[in-house]
């Protein structure tokens, strides 16, 4: 055996590669564990590090092995709930069987308990003081009850994912207030007691690093603002009609000193505006919003509030999606219908203060972002570090031209990915003029007011000469790609001919 294989760190790297890159990696780890003593412990640690159900662990019990794996084969083609229906009639693990179980459960670092798991009852006879999962760091608990949960809550637990807001959440945080990562999927917007339970539970967490949950009340926001450990918060209302009255009894919170990532999804614009107006985010790097498109006046207020935030000098990523607006809009195939004046949003000027932007993605459905050559030039001049720029809406007549686009792009030497609505019909640059190539752009999507570019050969020639490093194209450019590939093939043939001669 090579001496390098006797170094634990080297072995762990090799074995970890097996589980990530190679098919049947877990079978390979099992084989390695029986190869020699040096391989046994690190291979077994990785083999049992992530367990997605209790079946593998219980399958190691002699009495249950044939039952578990016979049922498992049946389950692959039948209903899960009926498959395990008879198992609760079997006896829980005995003291001897518990020792067998602990041989492998002590290695588990990440565990998922699925919905209606009927196998948990096998652990019910284990004494409460027994540390069944002493190394468990991450737990996904999808059961609706905290029954038997104590044996899954070691002091090492730092991350927990719950499916709903119920008594399980209160039980969890009461016993593990040192949780660092807490995620809750769903809640009933009609149940005020669930929302109160959620906010009260969050206020018991003292060391949160990342939180993902439904909307919180203002007392919970106040508590979070005082946590120096907090780095990321995602609020997701899952398109419910819920509106938490943040405006009532509101006061300014303490600064979120170290919060770097804030995401508010499927909530109301009023909720987001209230949070931004009454909070300070001096360290915020990424801000994400997704909600149903509000009225134009409220949308403008949202962007104005964002521009007044204390993050303007450091914010690097903004991702805002506004969709599902219910008003009727003009037919985009009717060139005679101008966009309704009240639905044109002048959002870009509100974002010019974010001089450190590296990623900006604005996706508006049912409204129109005011964007032309002049606005684009001012914007790109304000964002010299921009790497990814995506501005899409339901605009009827693109106002940005090729000349305006290339002039603006000179201000952004690091631009790598671009998606924008552009006028591809009125080509306002001389195809025979000496180009000034932009060599950092790799991905391009040019949306048009039609499903395809009407002059694909000319557009392909412009892209080929002005943007020579493009390796990905999309949007309405499907018919452009054909001509672009022909130009590249011809250029490659020319280079090969010169090299041959």
Tab-separated table of C-alpha atoms in Angstrom:
chain	number	residue	atom	x	y	z
A	1	UNK	CA	0.000	0.000	0.000
A	2	UNK	CA	1.310	3.447	-0.876
A	3	UNK	CA	2.343	5.533	2.111
A	4	UNK	CA	0.014	8.354	1.027
A	5	UNK	CA	-2.979	6.085	1.712
A	6	UNK	CA	-2.002	5.929	5.367
A	7	UNK	CA	-2.703	9.653	5.733
A	8	UNK	CA	-6.326	10.033	6.959
A	9	UNK	CA	-6.901	13.323	5.105
A	10	UNK	CA	-5.827	11.780	1.785
A	11	UNK	CA	-8.070	8.764	2.299
A	12	UNK	CA	-11.062	10.959	3.135
A	13	UNK	CA	-10.562	13.047	-0.026
A	14	UNK	CA	-10.397	9.925	-2.188
A	15	UNK	CA	-13.424	8.325	-0.575
A	16	UNK	CA	-15.432	11.547	-0.725
A	17	UNK	CA	-14.697	11.713	-4.450
A	18	UNK	CA	-16.229	8.236	-4.807
A	19	UNK	CA	-19.511	9.351	-3.301
A	20	UNK	CA	-19.726	12.549	-5.373
A	21	UNK	CA	-18.497	11.604	-8.832
A	22	UNK	CA	-18.696	7.873	-9.404
A	23	UNK	CA	-21.928	5.860	-9.965
A	24	UNK	CA	-22.564	3.285	-7.239
A	25	UNK	CA	-20.179	5.215	-4.993
A	26	UNK	CA	-21.862	3.906	-1.843
A	27	UNK	CA	-21.309	0.320	-2.948
A	28	UNK	CA	-17.679	1.192	-3.556
A	29	UNK	CA	-17.409	2.589	-0.038
A	30	UNK	CA	-18.933	-0.581	1.397
A	31	UNK	CA	-16.369	-2.653	-0.492
A	32	UNK	CA	-13.517	-0.437	0.684
A	33	UNK	CA	-14.677	-0.779	4.304
A	34	UNK	CA	-14.021	-4.532	4.086
A	35	UNK	CA	-10.722	-4.234	2.216
A	36	UNK	CA	-8.376	-3.549	5.146
A	37	UNK	CA	-8.315	-2.061	8.632
A	38	UNK	CA	-6.855	1.248	7.406
A	39	UNK	CA	-9.804	1.774	5.082
A	40	UNK	CA	-12.562	0.589	7.407
A	41	UNK	CA	-13.217	3.594	9.645
A	42	UNK	CA	-13.020	6.424	7.066
A	43	UNK	CA	-15.078	4.422	4.548
A	44	UNK	CA	-17.753	3.601	7.136
A	45	UNK	CA	-17.891	7.223	8.310
A	46	UNK	CA	-18.636	8.424	4.785
A	47	UNK	CA	-20.968	5.525	4.016
A	48	UNK	CA	-23.261	6.445	6.922
A	49	UNK	CA	-22.718	10.214	6.956
A	50	UNK	CA	-25.986	10.897	5.074
A	51	UNK	CA	-29.047	8.737	5.683
A	52	UNK	CA	-32.262	9.598	3.832
A	53	UNK	CA	-34.584	7.237	5.728
A	54	UNK	CA	-34.372	4.867	8.680
A	55	UNK	CA	-34.582	1.721	6.532
A	56	UNK	CA	-30.788	1.316	5.994
A	57	UNK	CA	-30.089	1.599	9.718
A	58	UNK	CA	-32.907	-0.723	10.748
A	59	UNK	CA	-31.937	-3.121	7.993
A	60	UNK	CA	-28.740	-3.808	9.936
A	61	UNK	CA	-30.812	-5.405	12.716
A	62	UNK	CA	-30.831	-9.183	12.265
A	63	UNK	CA	-34.531	-9.560	13.132
A	64	UNK	CA	-35.601	-6.778	10.734
A	65	UNK	CA	-33.188	-7.275	7.844
A	66	UNK	CA	-35.333	-9.570	5.684
A	67	UNK	CA	-38.530	-7.644	6.533
A	68	UNK	CA	-37.075	-4.243	5.721
A	69	UNK	CA	-35.540	-5.207	2.418
A	70	UNK	CA	-38.442	-7.357	1.268
A	71	UNK	CA	-40.771	-4.470	1.971
A	72	UNK	CA	-38.358	-2.047	0.330
A	73	UNK	CA	-38.485	-3.987	-2.941
A	74	UNK	CA	-42.293	-3.981	-2.727
A	75	UNK	CA	-42.300	-0.252	-2.044
A	76	UNK	CA	-40.401	0.573	-5.254
A	77	UNK	CA	-43.549	-0.229	-7.248
A	78	UNK	CA	-46.346	0.188	-4.669
A	79	UNK	CA	-47.738	2.711	-2.256
A	80	UNK	CA	-45.365	3.601	0.584
A	81	UNK	CA	-48.009	3.961	3.298
A	82	UNK	CA	-49.713	0.623	2.666
A	83	UNK	CA	-46.341	-1.122	2.376
A	84	UNK	CA	-45.304	-0.269	5.931
A	85	UNK	CA	-48.797	-0.458	7.401
A	86	UNK	CA	-48.190	-3.683	9.344
A	87	UNK	CA	-44.792	-2.788	10.792
A	88	UNK	CA	-46.034	-0.928	13.917
A	89	UNK	CA	-47.289	-4.313	15.191
A	90	UNK	CA	-43.666	-5.492	15.481
A	91	UNK	CA	-41.779	-5.070	18.746
A	92	UNK	CA	-39.449	-2.055	19.184
A	93	UNK	CA	-35.721	-2.657	19.337
A	94	UNK	CA	-34.462	-4.660	22.291
A	95	UNK	CA	-31.374	-3.632	24.275
A	96	UNK	CA	-29.183	-5.938	22.186
A	97	UNK	CA	-30.691	-4.683	18.924
A	98	UNK	CA	-30.195	-1.103	20.081
A	99	UNK	CA	-26.475	-1.820	20.344
A	100	UNK	CA	-26.521	-3.082	16.745
A	101	UNK	CA	-28.353	0.070	15.682
A	102	UNK	CA	-25.904	2.361	17.492
A	103	UNK	CA	-22.918	0.854	15.674
A	104	UNK	CA	-23.933	2.785	12.560
A	105	UNK	CA	-26.228	5.556	13.840
A	106	UNK	CA	-23.269	7.079	15.712
A	107	UNK	CA	-21.710	7.889	12.319
A	108	UNK	CA	-24.777	9.673	10.892
A	109	UNK	CA	-24.320	13.416	10.321
A	110	UNK	CA	-27.369	14.162	8.161
A	111	UNK	CA	-30.744	12.419	8.525
A	112	UNK	CA	-34.143	12.732	6.834
A	113	UNK	CA	-37.312	11.441	8.517
A	114	UNK	CA	-39.998	11.399	5.765
A	115	UNK	CA	-43.723	12.025	6.012
A	116	UNK	CA	-45.694	9.401	7.963
A	117	UNK	CA	-42.565	7.366	8.705
A	118	UNK	CA	-43.898	4.232	10.407
A	119	UNK	CA	-40.423	3.002	11.321
A	120	UNK	CA	-39.732	5.551	14.071
A	121	UNK	CA	-41.685	3.433	16.544
A	122	UNK	CA	-38.886	0.827	16.479
A	123	UNK	CA	-36.791	3.329	18.489
A	124	UNK	CA	-39.505	3.975	21.063
A	125	UNK	CA	-38.039	1.612	23.697
A	126	UNK	CA	-34.600	3.224	23.666
A	127	UNK	CA	-34.003	4.992	27.015
A	128	UNK	CA	-34.397	8.757	26.714
A	129	UNK	CA	-30.895	9.368	28.081
A	130	UNK	CA	-29.321	7.334	25.277
A	131	UNK	CA	-27.586	9.464	22.666
A	132	UNK	CA	-28.725	7.626	19.540
A	133	UNK	CA	-27.243	10.047	16.994
A	134	UNK	CA	-24.283	11.636	18.825
A	135	UNK	CA	-22.783	13.110	15.653
A	136	UNK	CA	-25.984	14.344	13.989
A	137	UNK	CA	-25.584	17.852	12.572
A	138	UNK	CA	-28.532	18.136	10.162
A	139	UNK	CA	-32.081	16.821	10.632
A	140	UNK	CA	-35.004	17.010	8.211
A	141	UNK	CA	-38.146	16.160	10.197
A	142	UNK	CA	-41.233	15.819	8.022
A	143	UNK	CA	-43.474	14.227	10.632
A	144	UNK	CA	-46.316	16.329	12.004
A	145	UNK	CA	-45.620	15.333	15.604
A	146	UNK	CA	-42.596	15.692	17.905
A	147	UNK	CA	-43.188	12.186	19.283
A	148	UNK	CA	-39.846	10.338	19.654
A	149	UNK	CA	-38.038	13.515	18.553
A	150	UNK	CA	-35.853	13.668	21.658
A	151	UNK	CA	-33.585	10.892	20.449
A	152	UNK	CA	-32.907	12.888	17.261
A	153	UNK	CA	-31.756	16.065	19.045
A	154	UNK	CA	-28.128	15.669	20.125
A	155	UNK	CA	-26.101	18.654	21.264
A	156	UNK	CA	-24.234	18.542	17.950
A	157	UNK	CA	-27.411	19.405	15.978
A	158	UNK	CA	-26.991	22.705	14.139
A	159	UNK	CA	-29.367	22.467	11.193
A	160	UNK	CA	-33.062	21.512	11.125
A	161	UNK	CA	-35.638	21.500	8.339
A	162	UNK	CA	-39.336	21.196	9.244
A	163	UNK	CA	-42.186	20.771	6.770
A	164	UNK	CA	-44.848	22.763	8.650
A	165	UNK	CA	-45.428	25.183	11.499
A	166	UNK	CA	-46.821	23.121	14.369
A	167	UNK	CA	-45.996	21.998	17.900
A	168	UNK	CA	-42.863	20.282	16.583
A	169	UNK	CA	-41.249	23.695	16.023
A	170	UNK	CA	-41.844	24.863	19.585
A	171	UNK	CA	-40.604	21.526	20.924
A	172	UNK	CA	-37.457	21.786	18.805
A	173	UNK	CA	-36.353	25.310	19.706
A	174	UNK	CA	-37.153	24.801	23.374
A	175	UNK	CA	-34.547	22.040	23.453
A	176	UNK	CA	-32.060	23.311	20.906
A	177	UNK	CA	-32.025	27.106	21.033
A	178	UNK	CA	-28.452	26.978	19.696
A	179	UNK	CA	-29.649	25.957	16.225
A	180	UNK	CA	-27.702	27.724	13.479
A	181	UNK	CA	-29.847	26.826	10.447
A	182	UNK	CA	-33.637	26.642	10.655
A	183	UNK	CA	-35.941	26.064	7.687
A	184	UNK	CA	-39.753	25.750	7.688
A	185	UNK	CA	-41.615	25.074	4.446
A	186	UNK	CA	-45.349	25.595	4.841
A	187	UNK	CA	-47.967	27.185	7.023
A	188	UNK	CA	-51.693	27.855	6.961
A	189	UNK	CA	-52.213	31.613	6.334
A	190	UNK	CA	-55.658	31.380	7.924
A	191	UNK	CA	-54.293	30.065	11.217
A	192	UNK	CA	-53.177	33.031	13.301
A	193	UNK	CA	-51.990	30.696	16.064
A	194	UNK	CA	-49.494	29.085	13.659
A	195	UNK	CA	-48.044	32.472	12.744
A	196	UNK	CA	-47.772	33.468	16.388
A	197	UNK	CA	-46.147	30.121	17.171
A	198	UNK	CA	-43.635	30.667	14.371
A	199	UNK	CA	-42.631	34.152	15.525
A	200	UNK	CA	-42.494	33.141	19.187
A	201	UNK	CA	-40.304	30.146	18.306
A	202	UNK	CA	-37.899	32.227	16.213
A	203	UNK	CA	-37.447	34.565	19.174
A	204	UNK	CA	-36.110	31.608	21.201
A	205	UNK	CA	-33.275	30.980	18.737
A	206	UNK	CA	-30.092	32.633	19.955
A	207	UNK	CA	-27.434	31.614	17.410
A	208	UNK	CA	-29.183	31.558	14.048
A	209	UNK	CA	-26.931	31.851	11.024
A	210	UNK	CA	-29.566	31.195	8.348
A	211	UNK	CA	-33.356	31.236	8.583
A	212	UNK	CA	-35.932	30.257	5.953
A	213	UNK	CA	-39.578	30.509	7.011
A	214	UNK	CA	-43.016	32.077	6.389
A	215	UNK	CA	-43.586	35.759	7.299
A	216	UNK	CA	-42.751	36.919	10.827
A	217	UNK	CA	-44.249	39.568	13.063
A	218	UNK	CA	-42.332	42.677	14.018
A	219	UNK	CA	-41.220	41.327	17.411
A	220	UNK	CA	-39.459	38.453	15.628
A	221	UNK	CA	-37.818	40.889	13.185
A	222	UNK	CA	-36.629	42.928	16.159
A	223	UNK	CA	-35.106	39.815	17.729
A	224	UNK	CA	-33.363	38.823	14.484
A	225	UNK	CA	-31.886	42.282	14.073
A	226	UNK	CA	-29.990	41.786	17.329
A	227	UNK	CA	-28.399	38.459	16.364
A	228	UNK	CA	-24.749	39.057	15.396
A	229	UNK	CA	-24.517	35.511	13.986
A	230	UNK	CA	-27.281	35.975	11.385
A	231	UNK	CA	-26.034	35.905	7.779
A	232	UNK	CA	-29.091	34.976	5.704
A	233	UNK	CA	-32.901	35.279	5.914
A	234	UNK	CA	-35.485	34.006	3.430
A	235	UNK	CA	-39.146	34.868	3.973
A	236	UNK	CA	-41.509	32.880	1.741
A	237	UNK	CA	-45.300	33.170	1.904
A	238	UNK	CA	-45.816	30.574	-0.880
A	239	UNK	CA	-48.270	32.787	-2.769
A	240	UNK	CA	-50.704	32.934	0.130
A	241	UNK	CA	-53.024	35.871	0.700
A	242	UNK	CA	-51.386	36.510	4.051
A	243	UNK	CA	-50.636	40.106	5.043
A	244	UNK	CA	-48.980	40.487	8.430
A	245	UNK	CA	-49.798	43.968	9.857
A	246	UNK	CA	-46.216	45.130	10.267
A	247	UNK	CA	-47.385	48.746	10.237
A	248	UNK	CA	-49.077	48.293	13.615
A	249	UNK	CA	-46.964	49.175	16.694
A	250	UNK	CA	-43.905	49.396	14.482
A	251	UNK	CA	-40.619	50.811	15.666
A	252	UNK	CA	-37.163	50.896	14.195
A	253	UNK	CA	-35.157	47.748	14.799
A	254	UNK	CA	-31.496	47.443	15.618
A	255	UNK	CA	-29.178	47.091	12.623
A	256	UNK	CA	-28.765	43.629	11.129
A	257	UNK	CA	-25.026	44.054	11.576
A	258	UNK	CA	-23.827	40.996	9.636
A	259	UNK	CA	-26.818	40.003	7.470
A	260	UNK	CA	-25.530	39.414	3.942
A	261	UNK	CA	-28.454	37.755	2.141
A	262	UNK	CA	-32.138	38.811	2.372
A	263	UNK	CA	-34.831	37.139	0.278
A	264	UNK	CA	-38.577	37.879	0.498
A	265	UNK	CA	-40.682	35.669	-1.741
A	266	UNK	CA	-44.395	35.696	-2.614
A	267	UNK	CA	-45.274	38.223	0.053
A	268	UNK	CA	-46.867	41.632	-0.380
A	269	UNK	CA	-45.115	44.794	-1.521
A	270	UNK	CA	-46.328	46.498	1.660
A	271	UNK	CA	-44.586	43.885	3.800
A	272	UNK	CA	-41.303	44.330	1.925
A	273	UNK	CA	-41.494	48.130	2.045
A	274	UNK	CA	-42.190	48.057	5.790
A	275	UNK	CA	-39.198	45.789	6.405
A	276	UNK	CA	-36.875	47.973	4.325
A	277	UNK	CA	-38.105	51.262	5.801
A	278	UNK	CA	-37.725	50.216	9.419
A	279	UNK	CA	-34.557	48.127	9.249
A	280	UNK	CA	-30.895	48.743	8.591
A	281	UNK	CA	-28.732	46.321	6.628
A	282	UNK	CA	-25.176	47.688	6.687
A	283	UNK	CA	-23.635	44.404	5.464
A	284	UNK	CA	-26.220	43.261	2.900
A	285	UNK	CA	-24.659	41.800	-0.255
A	286	UNK	CA	-27.638	40.076	-1.927
A	287	UNK	CA	-31.301	41.142	-2.059
A	288	UNK	CA	-33.996	38.991	-3.701
A	289	UNK	CA	-37.703	39.750	-4.152
A	290	UNK	CA	-40.457	37.847	-5.896
A	291	UNK	CA	-44.078	38.952	-5.679
A	292	UNK	CA	-47.184	39.584	-7.692
A	293	UNK	CA	-46.839	42.834	-9.598
A	294	UNK	CA	-48.313	45.682	-7.525
A	295	UNK	CA	-49.739	48.894	-8.934
A	296	UNK	CA	-47.185	51.099	-10.723
A	297	UNK	CA	-47.215	53.600	-7.835
A	298	UNK	CA	-46.462	50.893	-5.262
A	299	UNK	CA	-43.781	49.384	-7.500
A	300	UNK	CA	-42.078	52.780	-7.748
A	301	UNK	CA	-42.307	53.120	-3.964
A	302	UNK	CA	-40.675	49.712	-3.540
A	303	UNK	CA	-37.674	50.700	-5.642
A	304	UNK	CA	-37.439	54.125	-4.030
A	305	UNK	CA	-37.362	52.488	-0.587
A	306	UNK	CA	-34.631	50.130	-1.746
A	307	UNK	CA	-32.554	53.066	-2.986
A	308	UNK	CA	-32.771	54.681	0.451
A	309	UNK	CA	-31.462	51.553	2.177
A	310	UNK	CA	-28.131	51.755	3.974
A	311	UNK	CA	-26.645	49.046	1.733
A	312	UNK	CA	-26.097	51.197	-1.350
A	313	UNK	CA	-22.308	51.180	-1.133
A	314	UNK	CA	-21.860	47.404	-0.759
A	315	UNK	CA	-24.878	45.611	-2.309
A	316	UNK	CA	-23.580	43.333	-5.074
A	317	UNK	CA	-26.640	41.381	-6.223
A	318	UNK	CA	-30.270	42.407	-6.808
A	319	UNK	CA	-32.797	39.899	-8.159
A	320	UNK	CA	-36.403	41.124	-8.462
A	321	UNK	CA	-39.250	39.262	-10.166
A	322	UNK	CA	-42.675	40.887	-10.488
A	323	UNK	CA	-45.372	38.843	-12.181
A	324	UNK	CA	-49.034	37.763	-12.356
A	325	UNK	CA	-50.495	41.234	-12.718
A	326	UNK	CA	-54.211	40.907	-13.400
A	327	UNK	CA	-54.893	43.947	-15.601
A	328	UNK	CA	-55.319	43.500	-19.316
A	329	UNK	CA	-52.434	44.654	-21.496
A	330	UNK	CA	-52.105	45.410	-25.201
A	331	UNK	CA	-51.477	42.579	-27.595
A	332	UNK	CA	-47.685	42.384	-28.131
A	333	UNK	CA	-48.256	41.343	-31.752
A	334	UNK	CA	-50.166	44.581	-32.460
A	335	UNK	CA	-47.610	47.246	-33.397
A	336	UNK	CA	-50.252	49.971	-33.194
A	337	UNK	CA	-50.841	49.618	-29.463
A	338	UNK	CA	-48.459	51.733	-27.344
A	339	UNK	CA	-47.752	50.638	-23.764
A	340	UNK	CA	-50.095	52.201	-21.201
A	341	UNK	CA	-48.252	55.241	-19.751
A	342	UNK	CA	-49.184	54.312	-16.181
A	343	UNK	CA	-47.524	50.912	-16.560
A	344	UNK	CA	-44.074	52.170	-17.581
A	345	UNK	CA	-41.785	51.957	-14.548
A	346	UNK	CA	-38.731	54.175	-14.244
A	347	UNK	CA	-36.925	51.802	-11.901
A	348	UNK	CA	-33.385	52.054	-13.276
A	349	UNK	CA	-32.625	55.521	-11.768
A	350	UNK	CA	-33.437	54.123	-8.308
A	351	UNK	CA	-30.668	51.557	-8.719
A	352	UNK	CA	-27.852	53.851	-9.842
A	353	UNK	CA	-26.687	54.322	-6.251
A	354	UNK	CA	-25.608	50.675	-6.036
A	355	UNK	CA	-22.164	51.260	-7.468
A	356	UNK	CA	-20.800	47.851	-6.430
A	357	UNK	CA	-23.428	45.832	-8.323
A	358	UNK	CA	-22.133	42.645	-9.893
A	359	UNK	CA	-25.446	40.914	-10.608
A	360	UNK	CA	-28.724	42.628	-11.522
A	361	UNK	CA	-31.746	40.627	-12.633
A	362	UNK	CA	-35.081	42.392	-13.218
A	363	UNK	CA	-37.898	40.256	-14.611
A	364	UNK	CA	-41.199	42.122	-14.960
A	365	UNK	CA	-44.292	40.513	-16.463
A	366	UNK	CA	-47.216	42.809	-17.216
A	367	UNK	CA	-45.316	46.058	-16.903
A	368	UNK	CA	-42.610	47.902	-18.777
A	369	UNK	CA	-39.208	49.117	-17.650
A	370	UNK	CA	-38.294	52.449	-19.174
A	371	UNK	CA	-35.030	51.646	-20.921
A	372	UNK	CA	-33.378	53.300	-23.904
A	373	UNK	CA	-29.840	54.001	-25.102
A	374	UNK	CA	-29.337	56.980	-22.803
A	375	UNK	CA	-30.647	55.243	-19.679
A	376	UNK	CA	-28.587	52.127	-20.428
A	377	UNK	CA	-25.405	54.192	-20.818
A	378	UNK	CA	-25.991	55.992	-17.531
A	379	UNK	CA	-26.715	52.699	-15.790
A	380	UNK	CA	-23.671	50.839	-17.059
A	381	UNK	CA	-21.499	53.828	-16.235
A	382	UNK	CA	-22.788	53.587	-12.654
A	383	UNK	CA	-22.108	49.809	-12.471
A	384	UNK	CA	-18.499	49.345	-13.627
A	385	UNK	CA	-18.237	45.980	-11.812
A	386	UNK	CA	-21.360	44.417	-13.327
A	387	UNK	CA	-20.913	40.753	-14.272
A	388	UNK	CA	-24.490	39.611	-14.996
A	389	UNK	CA	-27.224	41.903	-16.308
A	390	UNK	CA	-30.751	40.718	-17.037
A	391	UNK	CA	-33.543	43.200	-17.742
A	392	UNK	CA	-36.650	41.583	-19.212
A	393	UNK	CA	-40.208	42.857	-19.380
A	394	UNK	CA	-43.180	42.711	-21.719
A	395	UNK	CA	-42.060	45.755	-23.684
A	396	UNK	CA	-43.739	46.253	-27.055
A	397	UNK	CA	-41.118	48.261	-28.890
A	398	UNK	CA	-37.475	47.862	-27.827
A	399	UNK	CA	-35.735	51.214	-27.541
A	400	UNK	CA	-32.169	49.977	-27.084
A	401	UNK	CA	-30.237	49.670	-30.351
A	402	UNK	CA	-26.950	47.959	-31.204
A	403	UNK	CA	-25.103	51.282	-31.185
A	404	UNK	CA	-26.483	52.140	-27.762
A	405	UNK	CA	-25.727	48.652	-26.446
A	406	UNK	CA	-22.099	48.581	-27.547
A	407	UNK	CA	-21.498	52.138	-26.347
A	408	UNK	CA	-22.829	51.224	-22.908
A	409	UNK	CA	-20.934	47.931	-22.739
A	410	UNK	CA	-17.598	49.769	-22.977
A	411	UNK	CA	-18.291	50.996	-19.438
A	412	UNK	CA	-18.459	47.404	-18.114
A	413	UNK	CA	-15.251	45.503	-18.888
A	414	UNK	CA	-16.255	42.572	-16.632
A	415	UNK	CA	-19.693	41.898	-18.150
A	416	UNK	CA	-20.028	38.131	-18.682
A	417	UNK	CA	-23.766	37.483	-19.152
A	418	UNK	CA	-26.353	39.781	-20.744
A	419	UNK	CA	-30.087	39.431	-21.336
A	420	UNK	CA	-31.900	42.504	-22.594
A	421	UNK	CA	-34.682	43.617	-24.959
A	422	UNK	CA	-33.166	45.170	-28.081
A	423	UNK	CA	-34.226	46.495	-31.480
A	424	UNK	CA	-32.765	43.992	-33.945
A	425	UNK	CA	-34.539	45.413	-36.999
A	426	UNK	CA	-33.221	48.985	-37.176
A	427	UNK	CA	-29.524	48.196	-37.278
A	428	UNK	CA	-27.766	51.487	-36.596
A	429	UNK	CA	-24.122	50.425	-36.833
A	430	UNK	CA	-22.055	50.037	-39.985
A	431	UNK	CA	-21.384	46.325	-40.537
A	432	UNK	CA	-18.194	47.253	-42.400
A	433	UNK	CA	-16.861	49.599	-39.720
A	434	UNK	CA	-13.893	48.564	-37.616
A	435	UNK	CA	-15.430	47.020	-34.464
A	436	UNK	CA	-14.396	47.542	-30.860
A	437	UNK	CA	-14.780	43.981	-29.583
A	438	UNK	CA	-16.059	43.305	-26.091
A	439	UNK	CA	-14.062	40.240	-25.041
A	440	UNK	CA	-15.467	39.399	-21.599
A	441	UNK	CA	-19.082	38.648	-22.620
A	442	UNK	CA	-19.762	34.891	-22.779
A	443	UNK	CA	-23.569	34.521	-22.683
A	444	UNK	CA	-26.037	36.668	-24.634
A	445	UNK	CA	-29.831	36.688	-24.874
A	446	UNK	CA	-31.343	39.407	-27.035
A	447	UNK	CA	-35.107	39.481	-26.594
A	448	UNK	CA	-37.064	41.117	-29.408
A	449	UNK	CA	-40.664	42.145	-29.961
A	450	UNK	CA	-41.094	39.067	-32.152
A	451	UNK	CA	-40.463	35.374	-31.684
A	452	UNK	CA	-37.392	35.510	-33.921
A	453	UNK	CA	-34.896	37.955	-35.404
A	454	UNK	CA	-36.068	39.112	-38.837
A	455	UNK	CA	-32.569	39.716	-40.208
A	456	UNK	CA	-30.614	36.879	-38.585
A	457	UNK	CA	-27.650	36.938	-40.976
A	458	UNK	CA	-26.858	40.612	-40.271
A	459	UNK	CA	-27.310	40.176	-36.505
A	460	UNK	CA	-25.074	37.098	-36.552
A	461	UNK	CA	-22.367	39.083	-38.350
A	462	UNK	CA	-22.562	41.866	-35.740
A	463	UNK	CA	-22.300	39.427	-32.839
A	464	UNK	CA	-19.421	37.563	-34.505
A	465	UNK	CA	-17.312	40.697	-34.972
A	466	UNK	CA	-18.265	42.739	-31.900
A	467	UNK	CA	-18.706	39.925	-29.371
A	468	UNK	CA	-16.140	37.306	-30.416
A	469	UNK	CA	-16.133	35.328	-27.140
A	470	UNK	CA	-19.842	34.458	-27.031
A	471	UNK	CA	-20.275	30.744	-26.285
A	472	UNK	CA	-23.964	30.765	-25.378
A	473	UNK	CA	-26.943	32.519	-26.951
A	474	UNK	CA	-30.675	32.404	-26.317
A	475	UNK	CA	-33.840	34.447	-26.163
A	476	UNK	CA	-35.275	35.172	-29.606
A	477	UNK	CA	-31.986	34.338	-31.315
A	478	UNK	CA	-32.630	30.756	-32.408
A	479	UNK	CA	-32.423	31.615	-36.101
A	480	UNK	CA	-29.322	33.775	-35.478
A	481	UNK	CA	-27.362	30.872	-34.004
A	482	UNK	CA	-27.394	29.016	-37.334
A	483	UNK	CA	-25.605	31.862	-39.150
A	484	UNK	CA	-23.310	32.469	-36.198
A	485	UNK	CA	-22.113	28.861	-36.278
A	486	UNK	CA	-21.473	29.147	-40.008
A	487	UNK	CA	-19.304	32.228	-39.477
A	488	UNK	CA	-17.340	30.473	-36.734
A	489	UNK	CA	-16.823	27.394	-38.866
A	490	UNK	CA	-15.590	29.505	-41.790
A	491	UNK	CA	-13.180	31.398	-39.506
A	492	UNK	CA	-11.846	28.131	-38.109
A	493	UNK	CA	-11.327	26.729	-41.608
A	494	UNK	CA	-9.419	29.878	-42.552
A	495	UNK	CA	-7.134	29.578	-39.533
A	496	UNK	CA	-6.461	25.910	-40.275
A	497	UNK	CA	-5.695	26.708	-43.904
A	498	UNK	CA	-3.163	29.357	-42.909
A	499	UNK	CA	-1.559	26.986	-40.407
A	500	UNK	CA	-1.372	24.217	-43.027
A	501	UNK	CA	0.298	26.495	-45.558
